Amino acid sequence: MQSVRHVQTDKVAELASATWSNCLVLGNEIAMSGMTAHPASRNSVLSTYEQTLVVLGKLRDLVEAAGGTLGSIYKLVIYVTDIADKDEVGRARRDFFQAPYPCSTLVQVSGLVFPELTVEIDAFARLDIDLQQAVN
């Protein structure tokens, strides 16, 4: 049986009452739950671009706490409440990552956990890869 490591960091709150884990490491695989800009989105009005940057920062913090780097993230699943925001999400991805970019799925949903949220992202990473070392 492969060991599972529950990763936590002070940079990404995980409530004691939560019924999920923000980040699990299974061998070299890192699985991260869907992240949103909450609670930053409750403190001020954030555009979809700004929310996406907050979320990507949380994912980076989790993967680094697990022992990886930003280049370890190879797949994103992005949920938006308005597909018209796809360009803002794409701009945030370009501003955050370097080519080659992680694989991605973008889906419009009818709503997220809080009404002010416009984007949620879950991510997959591996400790044994770095996309910045990818060969074309």
Coordinates of N, CA and C in Angstrom, one line a residue:
M1 N 0.8 -1.2 0.0 CA 0.0 0.0 0.0 C 0.9 1.2 0.0
Q2 N 0.6 2.2 -0.9 CA 1.3 3.4 -1.0 C 0.9 4.4 0.1
S3 N 1.9 5.1 0.7 CA 1.6 6.1 1.7 C 1.0 7.3 1.2
V4 N 0.2 7.9 2.0 CA -0.5 9.2 1.6 C -0.1 10.2 2.7
R5 N 0.3 11.4 2.2 CA 0.7 12.5 3.1 C -0.3 13.6 2.9
H6 N -0.9 14.1 4.0 CA -1.8 15.2 4.1 C -0.9 16.5 4.3
V7 N -0.9 17.4 3.3 CA -0.1 18.6 3.4 C -0.9 19.8 3.7
Q8 N -0.4 20.5 4.7 CA -1.0 21.8 5.1 C 0.0 22.9 5.2
T9 N -0.5 24.1 5.0 CA 0.4 25.3 5.1 C -0.4 26.4 5.7
D10 N 0.2 27.2 6.5 CA -0.4 28.4 7.0 C -0.9 29.4 6.0
K11 N -0.3 29.3 4.8 CA -0.6 30.2 3.7 C -2.0 29.9 3.1
V12 N -2.5 28.7 3.3 CA -3.8 28.3 2.7 C -4.6 27.6 3.8
A13 N -5.6 28.3 4.4 CA -6.3 27.9 5.5 C -7.0 26.6 5.2
E14 N -7.0 25.7 6.2 CA -7.8 24.4 6.1 C -8.4 24.3 7.5
L15 N -9.7 24.5 7.5 CA -10.5 24.5 8.7 C -10.5 23.2 9.4
A16 N -10.4 23.2 10.7 CA -10.5 21.9 11.4 C -11.8 21.2 11.2
S17 N -12.8 21.9 10.9 CA -14.1 21.3 10.6 C -14.3 20.9 9.2
A18 N -13.3 21.1 8.3 CA -13.5 20.7 6.9 C -13.6 19.2 6.7
T19 N -14.4 18.8 5.8 CA -14.6 17.4 5.5 C -13.9 17.1 4.2
W20 N -12.8 17.8 3.9 CA -12.0 17.6 2.7 C -10.5 17.9 3.1
S21 N -9.6 17.5 2.2 CA -8.2 17.9 2.4 C -7.9 18.8 1.2
N22 N -7.1 19.9 1.5 CA -6.7 20.8 0.5 C -5.6 20.2 -0.4
C23 N -4.8 19.3 0.2 CA -3.7 18.8 -0.6 C -3.3 17.4 -0.1
L24 N -3.2 16.4 -0.9 CA -2.7 15.1 -0.6 C -1.6 14.7 -1.5
V25 N -0.6 14.1 -1.0 CA 0.5 13.6 -1.8 C 0.4 12.1 -1.7
L26 N 0.4 11.5 -2.9 CA 0.2 10.0 -3.1 C 1.4 9.6 -3.9
G27 N 2.5 9.1 -3.3 CA 3.7 8.8 -4.0 C 4.3 10.1 -4.5
N28 N 4.4 10.2 -5.9 CA 4.9 11.5 -6.5 C 3.8 12.4 -6.9
E29 N 2.5 11.9 -6.8 CA 1.4 12.6 -7.3 C 0.8 13.6 -6.2
I30 N 0.5 14.8 -6.6 CA -0.1 15.8 -5.7 C -1.5 16.1 -6.2
A31 N -2.5 15.9 -5.4 CA -3.9 16.3 -5.7 C -4.3 17.4 -4.9
M32 N -4.9 18.4 -5.5 CA -5.3 19.6 -4.7 C -6.8 19.8 -5.0
S33 N -7.5 20.1 -3.9 CA -8.9 20.5 -4.0 C -9.1 21.8 -4.7
G34 N -10.3 22.0 -5.2 CA -10.7 23.2 -5.8 C -10.5 24.4 -4.9
M35 N -9.7 25.4 -5.4 CA -9.4 26.6 -4.6 C -10.2 27.8 -5.2
T36 N -10.6 28.7 -4.3 CA -11.2 29.9 -4.7 C -10.5 31.1 -4.1
A37 N -10.9 32.3 -4.4 CA -10.3 33.5 -3.8 C -10.8 33.8 -2.4
H38 N -11.7 33.0 -1.9 CA -12.3 33.2 -0.6 C -11.1 33.0 0.4
P39 N -10.9 33.8 1.5 CA -11.7 34.9 1.9 C -11.4 36.3 1.3
A40 N -10.3 36.3 0.5 CA -9.9 37.6 -0.1 C -11.1 38.3 -0.8
S41 N -12.0 37.4 -1.5 CA -13.1 37.9 -2.2 C -14.2 38.5 -1.3
R42 N -14.2 38.2 -0.1 CA -15.1 38.7 0.9 C -14.7 40.1 1.4
N43 N -13.4 40.3 1.4 CA -12.8 41.6 1.9 C -12.9 42.7 0.9
S44 N -12.9 42.4 -0.4 CA -13.0 43.4 -1.5 C -13.5 42.8 -2.7
V45 N -14.0 43.6 -3.6 CA -14.5 43.1 -4.9 C -13.3 42.8 -5.8
L46 N -13.2 41.6 -6.2 CA -12.1 41.2 -7.1 C -12.6 40.8 -8.5
S47 N -11.9 41.2 -9.5 CA -12.3 40.8 -10.8 C -12.0 39.3 -11.0
T48 N -12.4 38.7 -12.1 CA -12.1 37.3 -12.3 C -10.6 37.1 -12.5
Y49 N -9.9 38.1 -13.2 CA -8.5 38.1 -13.3 C -7.8 38.1 -12.0
E50 N -8.2 38.9 -11.1 CA -7.6 39.0 -9.7 C -7.9 37.8 -8.9
Q51 N -9.2 37.2 -9.0 CA -9.5 36.0 -8.3 C -8.6 34.9 -8.8
T52 N -8.4 34.8 -10.1 CA -7.6 33.7 -10.7 C -6.2 33.8 -10.2
L53 N -5.6 35.0 -10.1 CA -4.3 35.1 -9.5 C -4.2 34.7 -8.1
V54 N -5.2 35.0 -7.3 CA -5.3 34.6 -5.9 C -5.3 33.0 -5.8
V55 N -6.1 32.4 -6.6 CA -6.3 31.0 -6.6 C -5.0 30.3 -7.1
L56 N -4.3 30.8 -8.1 CA -3.1 30.2 -8.6 C -2.0 30.4 -7.5
G57 N -2.0 31.5 -6.8 CA -1.1 31.6 -5.7 C -1.3 30.6 -4.6
K58 N -2.5 30.3 -4.3 CA -2.8 29.2 -3.3 C -2.3 27.9 -3.8
L59 N -2.6 27.6 -5.0 CA -2.1 26.3 -5.6 C -0.6 26.2 -5.5
R60 N 0.1 27.3 -5.9 CA 1.6 27.4 -5.8 C 2.0 27.1 -4.3
D61 N 1.4 27.8 -3.4 CA 1.7 27.6 -2.0 C 1.6 26.1 -1.5
L62 N 0.5 25.5 -2.0 CA 0.3 24.1 -1.6 C 1.3 23.2 -2.2
V63 N 1.6 23.4 -3.5 CA 2.5 22.5 -4.2 C 3.9 22.7 -3.6
E64 N 4.3 23.9 -3.2 CA 5.6 24.1 -2.6 C 5.6 23.5 -1.2
A65 N 4.5 23.6 -0.5 CA 4.5 22.9 0.8 C 4.6 21.4 0.7
A66 N 4.2 20.9 -0.4 CA 4.3 19.4 -0.7 C 5.7 19.0 -1.1
G67 N 6.5 20.0 -1.5 CA 7.9 19.7 -1.9 C 8.1 19.9 -3.4
G68 N 7.1 20.4 -4.1 CA 7.2 20.7 -5.5 C 7.5 22.1 -5.8
T69 N 7.4 22.4 -7.1 CA 7.5 23.8 -7.6 C 6.4 24.1 -8.5
L70 N 6.3 25.4 -8.9 CA 5.2 25.8 -9.8 C 5.3 24.9 -11.1
G71 N 6.4 24.5 -11.5 CA 6.6 23.7 -12.7 C 6.1 22.3 -12.5
S72 N 5.8 21.9 -11.3 CA 5.3 20.5 -11.0 C 3.8 20.4 -11.3
I73 N 3.1 21.6 -11.5 CA 1.7 21.5 -11.8 C 1.5 21.3 -13.3
Y74 N 0.9 20.1 -13.6 CA 0.7 19.7 -15.0 C -0.7 19.8 -15.5
K75 N -1.7 19.9 -14.7 CA -3.1 19.9 -15.1 C -4.0 20.8 -14.2
L76 N -4.8 21.7 -14.8 CA -5.7 22.5 -14.1 C -7.1 22.2 -14.6
V77 N -8.1 22.2 -13.7 CA -9.5 22.2 -14.1 C -10.1 23.5 -13.6
I78 N -10.6 24.3 -14.5 CA -11.0 25.7 -14.1 C -12.5 25.8 -14.3
Y79 N -13.2 26.2 -13.3 CA -14.7 26.4 -13.3 C -14.9 27.9 -13.3
V80 N -15.7 28.5 -14.2 CA -16.0 29.9 -14.2 C -17.6 30.0 -14.2
T81 N -18.1 31.1 -13.6 CA -19.5 31.3 -13.6 C -20.0 32.0 -14.9
D82 N -19.0 32.5 -15.6 CA -19.4 33.2 -16.9 C -18.3 32.9 -17.9
I83 N -18.6 32.2 -18.9 CA -17.6 31.8 -19.9 C -17.0 33.0 -20.6
A84 N -17.6 34.1 -20.6 CA -17.1 35.3 -21.2 C -15.8 35.8 -20.4
D85 N -15.6 35.2 -19.2 CA -14.4 35.6 -18.4 C -13.2 34.7 -18.9
K86 N -13.3 33.9 -19.9 CA -12.2 33.0 -20.3 C -10.9 33.7 -20.6
D87 N -11.1 34.9 -21.2 CA -9.9 35.7 -21.6 C -9.2 36.2 -20.4
E88 N -9.9 36.6 -19.3 CA -9.3 37.1 -18.1 C -8.6 35.9 -17.4
V89 N -9.2 34.7 -17.4 CA -8.5 33.6 -16.8 C -7.2 33.3 -17.6
G90 N -7.3 33.3 -18.9 CA -6.1 33.1 -19.8 C -5.0 34.1 -19.5
R91 N -5.4 35.4 -19.4 CA -4.4 36.4 -19.1 C -3.7 36.1 -17.7
A92 N -4.5 35.7 -16.7 CA -3.9 35.4 -15.4 C -2.9 34.2 -15.5
R93 N -3.3 33.2 -16.3 CA -2.5 32.0 -16.5 C -1.2 32.4 -17.2
R94 N -1.2 33.3 -18.2 CA 0.0 33.7 -18.9 C 0.9 34.6 -17.9
D95 N 0.2 35.4 -17.1 CA 1.0 36.2 -16.1 C 1.6 35.3 -15.0
F96 N 1.1 34.2 -14.7 CA 1.5 33.3 -13.6 C 2.5 32.3 -14.0
F97 N 2.2 31.6 -15.1 CA 3.0 30.4 -15.6 C 3.9 30.9 -16.7
Q98 N 4.8 30.0 -17.0 CA 5.6 30.2 -18.2 C 5.3 29.0 -19.2
A99 N 5.5 29.2 -20.4 CA 5.4 28.1 -21.4 C 6.4 27.0 -21.2
P100 N 6.1 25.8 -21.3 CA 4.8 25.2 -21.7 C 3.9 25.3 -20.5
Y101 N 2.7 25.6 -20.7 CA 1.7 25.8 -19.7 C 1.1 24.4 -19.3
P102 N 0.5 24.3 -18.1 CA -0.2 23.1 -17.7 C -1.3 22.8 -18.6
C103 N -1.7 21.5 -18.8 CA -2.9 21.2 -19.5 C -4.0 21.8 -18.8
S104 N -5.2 22.0 -19.4 CA -6.3 22.7 -18.8 C -7.6 22.3 -19.4
T105 N -8.6 22.3 -18.5 CA -10.0 22.2 -18.9 C -10.7 23.4 -18.3
L106 N -11.6 24.1 -19.1 CA -12.3 25.3 -18.7 C -13.8 25.0 -18.9
V107 N -14.6 25.1 -17.8 CA -16.0 24.7 -17.8 C -16.8 25.9 -17.1
Q108 N -17.9 26.2 -17.7 CA -18.8 27.2 -17.1 C -19.8 26.4 -16.2
V109 N -20.0 26.9 -15.0 CA -20.9 26.3 -14.0 C -21.9 27.4 -13.6
S110 N -23.0 26.9 -13.0 CA -24.1 27.9 -12.7 C -23.8 28.7 -11.4
G111 N -22.9 28.2 -10.6 CA -22.6 28.9 -9.4 C -21.5 28.2 -8.6
L112 N -20.9 29.0 -7.7 CA -19.8 28.5 -6.8 C -20.3 28.7 -5.4
V113 N -19.5 28.3 -4.4 CA -20.0 28.3 -3.0 C -20.4 29.6 -2.4
F114 N -19.8 30.7 -2.9 CA -20.3 32.1 -2.5 C -20.6 32.9 -3.7
P115 N -21.6 33.8 -3.7 CA -22.0 34.5 -4.9 C -21.0 35.4 -5.5
E116 N -20.1 35.9 -4.8 CA -19.1 36.8 -5.3 C -17.9 36.1 -6.1
L117 N -17.9 34.8 -5.9 CA -16.8 34.0 -6.6 C -17.2 33.8 -8.0
T118 N -16.2 33.9 -8.9 CA -16.4 33.7 -10.3 C -15.5 32.6 -10.9
V119 N -14.5 32.2 -10.1 CA -13.6 31.1 -10.6 C -13.2 30.2 -9.5
E120 N -13.1 28.9 -9.8 CA -12.5 27.9 -8.9 C -11.6 27.0 -9.7
I121 N -10.5 26.6 -9.1 CA -9.5 25.8 -9.9 C -9.1 24.7 -9.0
D122 N -9.1 23.4 -9.6 CA -8.3 22.4 -8.9 C -7.2 22.0 -9.8
A123 N -6.2 21.4 -9.1 CA -4.9 21.2 -9.8 C -4.3 19.8 -9.5
F124 N -3.5 19.4 -10.4 CA -2.7 18.1 -10.3 C -1.3 18.4 -10.6
A125 N -0.4 17.8 -9.8 CA 1.0 18.1 -9.9 C 1.7 16.8 -9.6
R126 N 3.0 16.7 -10.0 CA 3.9 15.6 -9.6 C 5.2 16.1 -9.1
L127 N 5.7 15.4 -8.1 CA 7.0 15.8 -7.5 C 8.2 15.5 -8.4
D128 N 8.0 14.6 -9.4 CA 9.1 14.1 -10.2 C 9.1 14.8 -11.6
I129 N 8.4 15.9 -11.8 CA 8.4 16.6 -13.1 C 8.6 18.1 -12.8
D130 N 9.1 18.8 -13.9 CA 9.1 20.2 -13.9 C 8.9 20.7 -15.3
L131 N 7.7 21.3 -15.6 CA 7.4 21.6 -16.9 C 8.4 22.6 -17.6
Q132 N 9.1 23.3 -16.7 CA 10.1 24.2 -17.3 C 11.3 23.5 -17.9
Q133 N 11.4 22.2 -17.6 CA 12.4 21.3 -18.2 C 11.9 20.5 -19.4
A134 N 10.6 20.8 -19.8 CA 10.0 20.1 -20.9 C 10.7 20.2 -22.2
V135 N 10.7 19.2 -23.0 CA 11.4 19.2 -24.3 C 10.3 19.3 -25.4
N136 N 10.4 20.2 -26.3 CA 9.5 20.4 -27.4 C 9.7 19.4 -28.5

